[in-house]
mmCIF file of C-alpha atoms and ligand atoms in Angstrom:
data_model
loop_
_atom_site.group_PDB
_atom_site.id
_atom_site.type_symbol
_atom_site.label_atom_id
_atom_site.label_comp_id
_atom_site.label_asym_id
_atom_site.label_seq_id
_atom_site.Cartn_x
_atom_site.Cartn_y
_atom_site.Cartn_z
ATOM 1 C CA UNK A 1 0.000 0.000 0.000
ATOM 2 C CA UNK A 2 1.202 3.506 -0.769
ATOM 3 C CA UNK A 3 1.881 5.561 2.338
ATOM 4 C CA UNK A 4 0.092 8.635 1.024
ATOM 5 C CA UNK A 5 -3.181 6.675 1.324
ATOM 6 C CA UNK A 6 -2.463 6.151 5.023
ATOM 7 C CA UNK A 7 -0.971 9.555 5.806
ATOM 8 C CA UNK A 8 -3.713 11.551 4.141
ATOM 9 C CA UNK A 9 -6.757 9.788 5.567
ATOM 10 C CA UNK A 10 -7.155 11.977 8.653
ATOM 11 C CA UNK A 11 -6.541 9.170 11.172
ATOM 12 C CA UNK A 12 -3.710 8.986 13.657
ATOM 13 C CA UNK A 13 -0.798 6.875 12.404
ATOM 14 C CA UNK A 14 1.936 5.374 14.561
ATOM 15 C CA UNK A 15 4.869 3.857 12.691
ATOM 16 C CA UNK A 16 8.297 2.533 13.643
ATOM 17 C CA UNK A 17 11.790 2.633 12.173
ATOM 18 C CA UNK A 18 14.035 -0.432 12.222
ATOM 19 C CA UNK A 19 17.542 -0.971 10.884
ATOM 20 C CA UNK A 20 18.842 -3.994 8.961
ATOM 21 C CA UNK A 21 21.744 -6.177 10.117
ATOM 22 C CA UNK A 22 25.220 -5.148 9.013
ATOM 23 C CA UNK A 23 26.301 -8.742 8.475
ATOM 24 C CA UNK A 24 24.673 -12.123 7.900
ATOM 25 C CA UNK A 25 25.664 -13.231 11.448
ATOM 26 C CA UNK A 26 23.060 -10.987 13.010
ATOM 27 C CA UNK A 27 20.407 -11.392 10.290
ATOM 28 C CA UNK A 28 18.300 -13.872 12.284
ATOM 29 C CA UNK A 29 18.216 -11.819 15.491
ATOM 30 C CA UNK A 30 17.444 -8.563 13.650
ATOM 31 C CA UNK A 31 14.743 -10.281 11.582
ATOM 32 C CA UNK A 32 13.135 -11.605 14.773
ATOM 33 C CA UNK A 33 13.222 -8.164 16.444
ATOM 34 C CA UNK A 34 11.581 -6.555 13.407
ATOM 35 C CA UNK A 35 8.947 -9.308 13.350
ATOM 36 C CA UNK A 36 8.100 -8.557 16.990
ATOM 37 C CA UNK A 37 7.642 -4.925 16.020
ATOM 38 C CA UNK A 38 5.458 -5.927 13.039
ATOM 39 C CA UNK A 39 3.211 -7.925 15.399
ATOM 40 C CA UNK A 40 2.410 -4.664 17.235
ATOM 41 C CA UNK A 41 0.609 -3.703 14.005
ATOM 42 C CA UNK A 42 2.039 -0.240 13.337
ATOM 43 C CA UNK A 43 0.668 1.838 10.470
ATOM 44 C CA UNK A 44 3.928 1.154 8.607
ATOM 45 C CA UNK A 45 7.547 0.210 9.245
ATOM 46 C CA UNK A 46 10.544 1.934 7.685
ATOM 47 C CA UNK A 47 13.863 0.140 7.197
ATOM 48 C CA UNK A 48 17.066 2.191 7.085
ATOM 49 C CA UNK A 49 19.859 1.881 4.531
ATOM 50 C CA UNK A 50 23.596 2.553 4.913
ATOM 51 C CA UNK A 51 25.023 5.704 3.339
ATOM 52 C CA UNK A 52 27.871 3.564 2.034
ATOM 53 C CA UNK A 53 25.387 2.114 -0.486
ATOM 54 C CA UNK A 54 26.367 -1.076 -2.262
ATOM 55 C CA UNK A 55 24.019 -3.805 -3.406
ATOM 56 C CA UNK A 56 24.688 -6.422 -0.774
ATOM 57 C CA UNK A 57 22.723 -4.850 2.068
ATOM 58 C CA UNK A 58 19.712 -6.327 3.864
ATOM 59 C CA UNK A 59 17.254 -3.406 3.835
ATOM 60 C CA UNK A 60 14.989 -4.961 1.227
ATOM 61 C CA UNK A 61 15.170 -8.452 2.762
ATOM 62 C CA UNK A 62 13.929 -7.136 6.107
ATOM 63 C CA UNK A 63 11.231 -4.970 4.495
ATOM 64 C CA UNK A 64 10.068 -7.764 2.186
ATOM 65 C CA UNK A 65 9.635 -10.154 5.115
ATOM 66 C CA UNK A 66 7.489 -7.622 7.021
ATOM 67 C CA UNK A 67 5.442 -6.692 3.959
ATOM 68 C CA UNK A 68 4.743 -10.244 2.779
ATOM 69 C CA UNK A 69 4.503 -12.204 6.026
ATOM 70 C CA UNK A 70 2.962 -9.579 8.319
ATOM 71 C CA UNK A 71 0.969 -7.532 5.841
ATOM 72 C CA UNK A 72 2.349 -4.236 7.178
ATOM 73 C CA UNK A 73 3.208 -1.551 4.592
ATOM 74 C CA UNK A 74 6.934 -0.833 4.509
ATOM 75 C CA UNK A 75 9.097 2.101 3.534
ATOM 76 C CA UNK A 76 12.570 1.214 2.210
ATOM 77 C CA UNK A 77 15.190 3.927 2.812
ATOM 78 C CA UNK A 78 17.579 4.466 -0.073
ATOM 79 C CA UNK A 79 20.636 6.734 -0.088
ATOM 80 C CA UNK A 80 22.425 8.002 -3.177
ATOM 81 C CA UNK A 81 25.618 9.657 -1.928
ATOM 82 C CA UNK A 82 27.750 6.601 -2.759
ATOM 83 C CA UNK A 83 25.775 5.473 -5.795
ATOM 84 C CA UNK A 84 25.689 5.689 -9.500
ATOM 85 C CA UNK A 85 22.755 5.146 -11.850
ATOM 86 C CA UNK A 86 23.528 1.461 -12.296
ATOM 87 C CA UNK A 87 23.425 0.707 -8.556
ATOM 88 C CA UNK A 88 20.199 2.678 -8.111
ATOM 89 C CA UNK A 89 18.607 0.869 -11.067
ATOM 90 C CA UNK A 90 19.444 -2.519 -9.498
ATOM 91 C CA UNK A 91 18.198 -1.397 -6.117
ATOM 92 C CA UNK A 92 14.881 -0.075 -7.364
ATOM 93 C CA UNK A 93 14.288 -3.211 -9.411
ATOM 94 C CA UNK A 94 14.850 -5.287 -6.286
ATOM 95 C CA UNK A 95 12.509 -3.041 -4.244
ATOM 96 C CA UNK A 96 9.811 -3.290 -6.911
ATOM 97 C CA UNK A 97 10.138 -7.091 -7.181
ATOM 98 C CA UNK A 98 9.839 -7.375 -3.409
ATOM 99 C CA UNK A 99 6.421 -5.697 -3.616
ATOM 100 C CA UNK A 100 7.546 -2.595 -1.700
ATOM 101 C CA UNK A 101 5.770 0.527 -2.928
ATOM 102 C CA UNK A 102 7.386 3.210 -0.778
ATOM 103 C CA UNK A 103 10.898 4.640 -0.808
ATOM 104 C CA UNK A 104 12.449 7.254 1.500
ATOM 105 C CA UNK A 105 14.840 8.961 -0.915
ATOM 106 C CA UNK A 106 17.919 10.297 0.883
ATOM 107 C CA UNK A 107 21.294 11.676 0.085
ATOM 108 C CA UNK A 108 23.113 10.134 3.092
ATOM 109 C CA UNK A 109 25.766 11.787 5.232
ATOM 110 C CA UNK A 110 28.952 13.050 3.619
ATOM 111 C CA UNK A 111 31.421 11.193 5.837
ATOM 112 C CA UNK A 112 35.137 11.859 5.321
ATOM 113 C CA UNK A 113 35.462 8.397 3.717
ATOM 114 C CA UNK A 114 32.665 9.085 1.247
ATOM 115 C CA UNK A 115 33.986 12.575 0.477
ATOM 116 C CA UNK A 116 37.417 11.086 -0.243
ATOM 117 C CA UNK A 117 35.938 8.462 -2.583
ATOM 118 C CA UNK A 118 33.865 11.087 -4.349
ATOM 119 C CA UNK A 119 36.910 13.335 -4.722
ATOM 120 C CA UNK A 120 38.825 10.488 -6.345
ATOM 121 C CA UNK A 121 35.780 9.540 -8.440
ATOM 122 C CA UNK A 122 36.223 5.850 -7.619
ATOM 123 C CA UNK A 123 32.672 4.908 -8.396
ATOM 124 C CA UNK A 124 31.136 7.334 -10.880
ATOM 125 C CA UNK A 125 28.892 9.390 -8.591
ATOM 126 C CA UNK A 126 25.712 10.476 -10.288
ATOM 127 C CA UNK A 127 23.851 12.145 -7.419
ATOM 128 C CA UNK A 128 24.589 15.235 -5.348
ATOM 129 C CA UNK A 129 21.326 15.604 -3.489
ATOM 130 C CA UNK A 130 18.218 13.682 -2.523
ATOM 131 C CA UNK A 131 16.306 15.687 -5.153
ATOM 132 C CA UNK A 132 18.398 14.059 -7.910
ATOM 133 C CA UNK A 133 17.392 10.643 -6.572
ATOM 134 C CA UNK A 134 13.728 11.609 -6.264
ATOM 135 C CA UNK A 135 13.631 12.721 -9.914
ATOM 136 C CA UNK A 136 15.227 9.441 -10.995
ATOM 137 C CA UNK A 137 12.869 7.283 -8.901
ATOM 138 C CA UNK A 138 9.851 9.061 -10.320
ATOM 139 C CA UNK A 139 10.885 7.900 -13.787
ATOM 140 C CA UNK A 140 11.597 4.340 -12.657
ATOM 141 C CA UNK A 141 8.293 3.141 -11.380
ATOM 142 C CA UNK A 142 5.132 3.740 -9.583
ATOM 143 C CA UNK A 143 6.705 4.365 -6.168
ATOM 144 C CA UNK A 144 5.371 6.600 -3.426
ATOM 145 C CA UNK A 145 8.391 8.707 -2.484
ATOM 146 C CA UNK A 146 9.214 10.434 0.776
ATOM 147 C CA UNK A 147 12.114 12.591 1.920
ATOM 148 C CA UNK A 148 13.858 13.763 5.079
ATOM 149 C CA UNK A 149 13.363 17.169 6.691
ATOM 150 C CA UNK A 150 14.923 18.932 9.651
ATOM 151 C CA UNK A 151 12.911 21.045 12.140
ATOM 152 C CA UNK A 152 16.213 22.403 13.498
ATOM 153 C CA UNK A 153 17.693 22.947 9.996
ATOM 154 C CA UNK A 154 20.066 20.506 8.273
ATOM 155 C CA UNK A 155 23.604 21.023 9.653
ATOM 156 C CA UNK A 156 24.966 21.907 6.194
ATOM 157 C CA UNK A 157 22.353 24.566 5.525
ATOM 158 C CA UNK A 158 23.128 28.230 5.882
ATOM 159 C CA UNK A 159 19.721 28.994 7.365
ATOM 160 C CA UNK A 160 16.177 27.728 7.627
ATOM 161 C CA UNK A 161 14.957 29.699 4.594
ATOM 162 C CA UNK A 162 17.541 28.046 2.347
ATOM 163 C CA UNK A 163 16.813 24.613 3.845
ATOM 164 C CA UNK A 164 13.068 24.993 3.270
ATOM 165 C CA UNK A 165 13.673 26.228 -0.273
ATOM 166 C CA UNK A 166 15.382 22.878 -1.027
ATOM 167 C CA UNK A 167 12.520 20.992 0.641
ATOM 168 C CA UNK A 168 10.163 22.750 -1.759
ATOM 169 C CA UNK A 169 12.351 21.529 -4.616
ATOM 170 C CA UNK A 170 12.023 18.003 -3.244
ATOM 171 C CA UNK A 171 8.238 18.225 -3.431
ATOM 172 C CA UNK A 172 8.411 19.680 -6.954
ATOM 173 C CA UNK A 173 10.591 16.706 -7.937
ATOM 174 C CA UNK A 174 7.943 14.264 -6.664
ATOM 175 C CA UNK A 175 8.424 13.896 -2.892
ATOM 176 C CA UNK A 176 4.973 13.108 -1.504
ATOM 177 C CA UNK A 177 5.656 13.252 2.247
ATOM 178 C CA UNK A 178 8.408 14.077 4.712
ATOM 179 C CA UNK A 179 9.668 12.405 7.869
ATOM 180 C CA UNK A 180 11.399 14.718 10.315
ATOM 181 C CA UNK A 181 14.707 14.348 12.060
ATOM 182 C CA UNK A 182 14.192 13.561 15.758
ATOM 183 C CA UNK A 183 13.417 16.510 18.031
ATOM 184 C CA UNK A 184 12.880 16.738 21.790
ATOM 185 C CA UNK A 185 10.986 20.015 21.973
ATOM 186 C CA UNK A 186 7.638 20.014 20.148
ATOM 187 C CA UNK A 187 7.666 23.792 19.756
ATOM 188 C CA UNK A 188 10.505 23.357 17.258
ATOM 189 C CA UNK A 189 8.215 21.246 15.082
ATOM 190 C CA UNK A 190 5.269 23.644 15.361
ATOM 191 C CA UNK A 191 7.468 26.579 14.246
ATOM 192 C CA UNK A 192 8.935 24.516 11.427
ATOM 193 C CA UNK A 193 5.507 23.423 10.165
ATOM 194 C CA UNK A 194 4.370 27.005 10.124
ATOM 195 C CA UNK A 195 7.355 27.917 7.918
ATOM 196 C CA UNK A 196 6.725 24.952 5.602
ATOM 197 C CA UNK A 197 3.099 25.894 5.071
ATOM 198 C CA UNK A 198 4.136 29.518 4.533
ATOM 199 C CA UNK A 199 6.512 28.282 1.803
ATOM 200 C CA UNK A 200 3.598 26.470 0.142
ATOM 201 C CA UNK A 201 4.658 22.951 1.156
ATOM 202 C CA UNK A 202 1.472 21.033 1.794
ATOM 203 C CA UNK A 203 2.528 17.361 1.781
ATOM 204 C CA UNK A 204 2.137 15.360 5.032
ATOM 205 C CA UNK A 205 4.985 15.767 7.513
ATOM 206 C CA UNK A 206 5.493 12.762 9.774
ATOM 207 C CA UNK A 207 6.956 13.719 13.172
ATOM 208 C CA UNK A 208 10.021 11.633 14.104
ATOM 209 C CA UNK A 209 10.266 10.817 17.818
ATOM 210 C CA UNK A 210 13.217 9.058 19.424
ATOM 211 C CA UNK A 211 12.582 7.442 22.808
ATOM 212 C CA UNK A 212 15.900 7.814 24.634
ATOM 213 C CA UNK A 213 16.240 4.730 26.803
ATOM 214 C CA UNK A 214 19.804 4.996 28.139
ATOM 215 C CA UNK A 215 22.190 7.759 29.140
ATOM 216 C CA UNK A 216 24.689 6.490 26.537
ATOM 217 C CA UNK A 217 22.102 6.963 23.791
ATOM 218 C CA UNK A 218 21.736 10.677 24.636
ATOM 219 C CA UNK A 219 25.265 11.526 23.553
ATOM 220 C CA UNK A 220 24.989 9.445 20.364
ATOM 221 C CA UNK A 221 21.597 10.933 19.439
ATOM 222 C CA UNK A 222 22.777 14.519 19.941
ATOM 223 C CA UNK A 223 25.971 13.880 17.974
ATOM 224 C CA UNK A 224 24.100 12.270 15.087
ATOM 225 C CA UNK A 225 21.190 14.666 14.882
ATOM 226 C CA UNK A 226 22.463 17.845 16.527
ATOM 227 C CA UNK A 227 19.046 18.044 18.198
ATOM 228 C CA UNK A 228 18.390 20.490 21.024
ATOM 229 C CA UNK A 229 17.942 18.864 24.455
ATOM 230 C CA UNK A 230 15.492 20.837 26.607
ATOM 231 C CA UNK A 231 16.372 21.280 30.283
ATOM 232 C CA UNK A 232 13.329 19.176 31.187
ATOM 233 C CA UNK A 233 14.866 16.241 29.328
ATOM 234 C CA UNK A 234 18.368 16.855 30.711
ATOM 235 C CA UNK A 235 16.880 16.681 34.217
ATOM 236 C CA UNK A 236 15.606 13.159 33.498
ATOM 237 C CA UNK A 237 19.035 12.041 32.343
ATOM 238 C CA UNK A 238 20.726 13.636 35.383
ATOM 239 C CA UNK A 239 18.285 12.001 37.772
ATOM 240 C CA UNK A 240 17.849 8.552 36.189
ATOM 241 C CA UNK A 241 20.806 8.125 33.800
ATOM 242 C CA UNK A 242 22.754 5.868 36.175
ATOM 243 C CA UNK A 243 19.835 3.424 36.528
ATOM 244 C CA UNK A 244 19.121 1.572 33.268
ATOM 245 C CA UNK A 245 15.568 0.500 34.062
ATOM 246 C CA UNK A 246 14.575 3.886 35.459
ATOM 247 C CA UNK A 247 16.085 5.723 32.466
ATOM 248 C CA UNK A 248 14.239 3.456 30.042
ATOM 249 C CA UNK A 249 10.931 4.094 31.790
ATOM 250 C CA UNK A 250 11.554 7.847 31.949
ATOM 251 C CA UNK A 251 12.646 7.984 28.268
ATOM 252 C CA UNK A 252 9.550 6.109 27.114
ATOM 253 C CA UNK A 253 7.344 8.364 29.247
ATOM 254 C CA UNK A 254 8.993 11.486 27.763
ATOM 255 C CA UNK A 255 8.482 10.221 24.193
ATOM 256 C CA UNK A 256 4.856 9.291 24.990
ATOM 257 C CA UNK A 257 4.269 12.759 26.398
ATOM 258 C CA UNK A 258 5.697 14.328 23.221
ATOM 259 C CA UNK A 259 3.406 12.158 21.048
ATOM 260 C CA UNK A 260 0.290 12.996 23.062
ATOM 261 C CA UNK A 261 1.089 16.702 22.868
ATOM 262 C CA UNK A 262 1.631 16.414 19.097
ATOM 263 C CA UNK A 263 -1.687 14.654 18.605
ATOM 264 C CA UNK A 264 -3.486 17.147 20.840
ATOM 265 C CA UNK A 265 -2.091 19.893 18.582
ATOM 266 C CA UNK A 266 -3.316 18.304 15.360
ATOM 267 C CA UNK A 267 -0.246 16.304 14.280
ATOM 268 C CA UNK A 268 -1.659 13.018 13.076
ATOM 269 C CA UNK A 269 1.381 11.121 11.815
ATOM 270 C CA UNK A 270 4.145 10.023 14.204
ATOM 271 C CA UNK A 271 7.169 7.858 13.388
ATOM 272 C CA UNK A 272 9.031 6.350 16.336
ATOM 273 C CA UNK A 273 12.754 5.635 16.127
ATOM 274 C CA UNK A 274 12.423 2.493 18.216
ATOM 275 C CA UNK A 275 15.778 1.092 17.051
ATOM 276 C CA UNK A 276 14.917 -2.640 16.821
ATOM 277 C CA UNK A 277 13.640 -2.665 20.397
ATOM 278 C CA UNK A 278 10.212 -4.357 20.354
ATOM 279 C CA UNK A 279 9.635 -3.723 24.062
ATOM 280 C CA UNK A 280 10.085 0.022 23.532
ATOM 281 C CA UNK A 281 7.708 0.036 20.557
ATOM 282 C CA UNK A 282 5.158 -2.033 22.513
ATOM 283 C CA UNK A 283 5.344 0.265 25.556
ATOM 284 C CA UNK A 284 4.708 3.349 23.429
ATOM 285 C CA UNK A 285 1.749 1.678 21.728
ATOM 286 C CA UNK A 286 0.347 0.529 25.105
ATOM 287 C CA UNK A 287 0.706 4.037 26.524
ATOM 288 C CA UNK A 288 -1.412 5.367 23.648
ATOM 289 C CA UNK A 289 -3.948 2.533 23.505
ATOM 290 C CA UNK A 290 -7.059 4.504 24.477
ATOM 291 C CA UNK A 291 -5.949 7.573 22.575
ATOM 292 C CA UNK A 292 -5.565 5.588 19.348
ATOM 293 C CA UNK A 293 -8.696 3.472 19.957
ATOM 294 C CA UNK A 294 -10.886 6.519 20.468
ATOM 295 C CA UNK A 295 -9.719 8.056 17.223
HETATM 296 C C1 LIG B 1 13.802 10.625 8.561
HETATM 297 C C2 LIG B 1 15.262 10.415 8.230
HETATM 298 C C3 LIG B 1 15.707 9.163 7.825
HETATM 299 C C4 LIG B 1 17.061 8.953 7.512
HETATM 300 N N1 LIG B 1 17.469 7.697 7.132
HETATM 301 C C5 LIG B 1 18.756 7.480 6.790
HETATM 302 C C6 LIG B 1 19.192 6.200 6.325
HETATM 303 O O1 LIG B 1 18.427 5.237 6.245
HETATM 304 N N2 LIG B 1 20.503 6.064 5.977
HETATM 305 C C7 LIG B 1 21.388 7.108 6.032
HETATM 306 O O2 LIG B 1 22.551 6.925 5.679
HETATM 307 N N3 LIG B 1 20.992 8.332 6.466
HETATM 308 C C8 LIG B 1 19.705 8.550 6.849
HETATM 309 N N4 LIG B 1 19.311 9.804 7.258
HETATM 310 C C9 LIG B 1 20.311 10.888 7.378
HETATM 311 C C10 LIG B 1 20.463 11.692 6.067
HETATM 312 O O3 LIG B 1 21.007 10.858 5.064
HETATM 313 C C11 LIG B 1 21.404 12.864 6.371
HETATM 314 O O4 LIG B 1 20.791 13.789 7.220
HETATM 315 C C12 LIG B 1 22.015 13.584 5.168
HETATM 316 O O5 LIG B 1 23.048 14.445 5.639
HETATM 317 C C13 LIG B 1 21.072 14.434 4.337
HETATM 318 O O6 LIG B 1 20.181 13.681 3.648
HETATM 319 P P1 LIG B 1 18.990 14.396 2.834
HETATM 320 O O7 LIG B 1 18.280 13.331 2.107
HETATM 321 O O8 LIG B 1 18.215 15.277 3.721
HETATM 322 O O9 LIG B 1 19.882 15.278 1.812
HETATM 323 P P2 LIG B 1 19.552 16.522 0.894
HETATM 324 O O10 LIG B 1 18.093 16.712 0.694
HETATM 325 O O11 LIG B 1 20.400 16.373 -0.314
HETATM 326 O O12 LIG B 1 20.048 17.747 1.792
HETATM 327 C C14 LIG B 1 21.373 17.818 2.296
HETATM 328 C C15 LIG B 1 21.801 19.277 2.412
HETATM 329 O O13 LIG B 1 21.899 19.876 1.106
HETATM 330 C C16 LIG B 1 20.962 20.950 0.941
HETATM 331 N N5 LIG B 1 20.383 20.793 -0.395
HETATM 332 C C17 LIG B 1 19.352 19.988 -0.756
HETATM 333 N N6 LIG B 1 19.145 20.076 -2.099
HETATM 334 C C18 LIG B 1 20.095 20.915 -2.577
HETATM 335 C C19 LIG B 1 20.426 21.390 -3.876
HETATM 336 N N7 LIG B 1 19.712 21.007 -4.935
HETATM 337 N N8 LIG B 1 21.478 22.251 -4.016
HETATM 338 C C20 LIG B 1 22.210 22.645 -2.934
HETATM 339 N N9 LIG B 1 21.924 22.231 -1.669
HETATM 340 C C21 LIG B 1 20.890 21.381 -1.488
HETATM 341 C C22 LIG B 1 19.961 20.790 2.072
HETATM 342 O O14 LIG B 1 19.405 22.035 2.455
HETATM 343 C C23 LIG B 1 20.816 20.161 3.161
HETATM 344 O O15 LIG B 1 21.555 21.132 3.858
HETATM 345 C C24 LIG B 1 17.980 10.040 7.596
HETATM 346 C C25 LIG B 1 17.521 11.302 8.026
HETATM 347 C C26 LIG B 1 16.183 11.495 8.349
HETATM 348 C C27 LIG B 1 15.719 12.841 8.797
#
């Protein structure tokens, strides 16, 4: 099923992100974790993809299993920063044959390794930005295509106006919805949405929420996303960070609170970065059970 059918129907959607195994050794355990998450019956599941690209990854295998055996719509992430047209053609063919109708079209991070390879033109790089990939995917098949957006501005962007101008270009190229980078202060999303609508961007924007379940994860999440940590959240980490179980409970409660506030303010689509942790996904769903049921 195409995600635009789900995201545009005026009902609350709760979806989860999972990541594929890096090697075959962990395929079975990752597959099982993603199956547990599928059994929670989310609105859809997205499966990430390494920025290093290549054709030997497991994104499609994990998504195909969820789509075919659990009947949950999936969204396959696809990055282009390390790719050429040939790799993308093979990838999209594989996605199509797996029965997956949705692709999150991304550039991927410009790591020093990738920048070095691109400088030396080791691979024939055909894409500079996600927009280039979106245009290409539009020609390749009947996919529903989404893109990434950043309530706190992408770190490479000069300012929010410039960033939003490129998001508009994504929609003009065929991007039908956005999923946001994680954020820990809902006001950042409300301000961002206002600016998007002002710029004439009307596609659904799915709010990305990361339940922080350990003190270690805080540092990693901030480093990866550059997201602002409100004092209210820092207080939780200071108070409970040394106690794993307490931190997990507090992190899930904080994420639940964010989701309820979003829904109360008219945001109907929420994507949870549950990181292959079925118990975290299940707790969030349980915490929202009456809210979702009464919808
Ligand atoms: C929801 C979500 C899911 C993600 N999933 C993955 C994943 O599975 N794998 C992974 O490796 N990474 C993932 N990422 C990270 C993402 O790849 C990085 O944030 C990356 O740095 C930018 O990707 P993008 O698609 O937003 O790039 P782009 O849209 O290309 O934007 C990158 C920067 O370039 C600017 N820009 C855009 N278009 C142009 C243009 N035409 N000319 C000049 N400047 C332009 C933008 O303003 C921005 O500053 C994800 C991010 C999000 C928010």
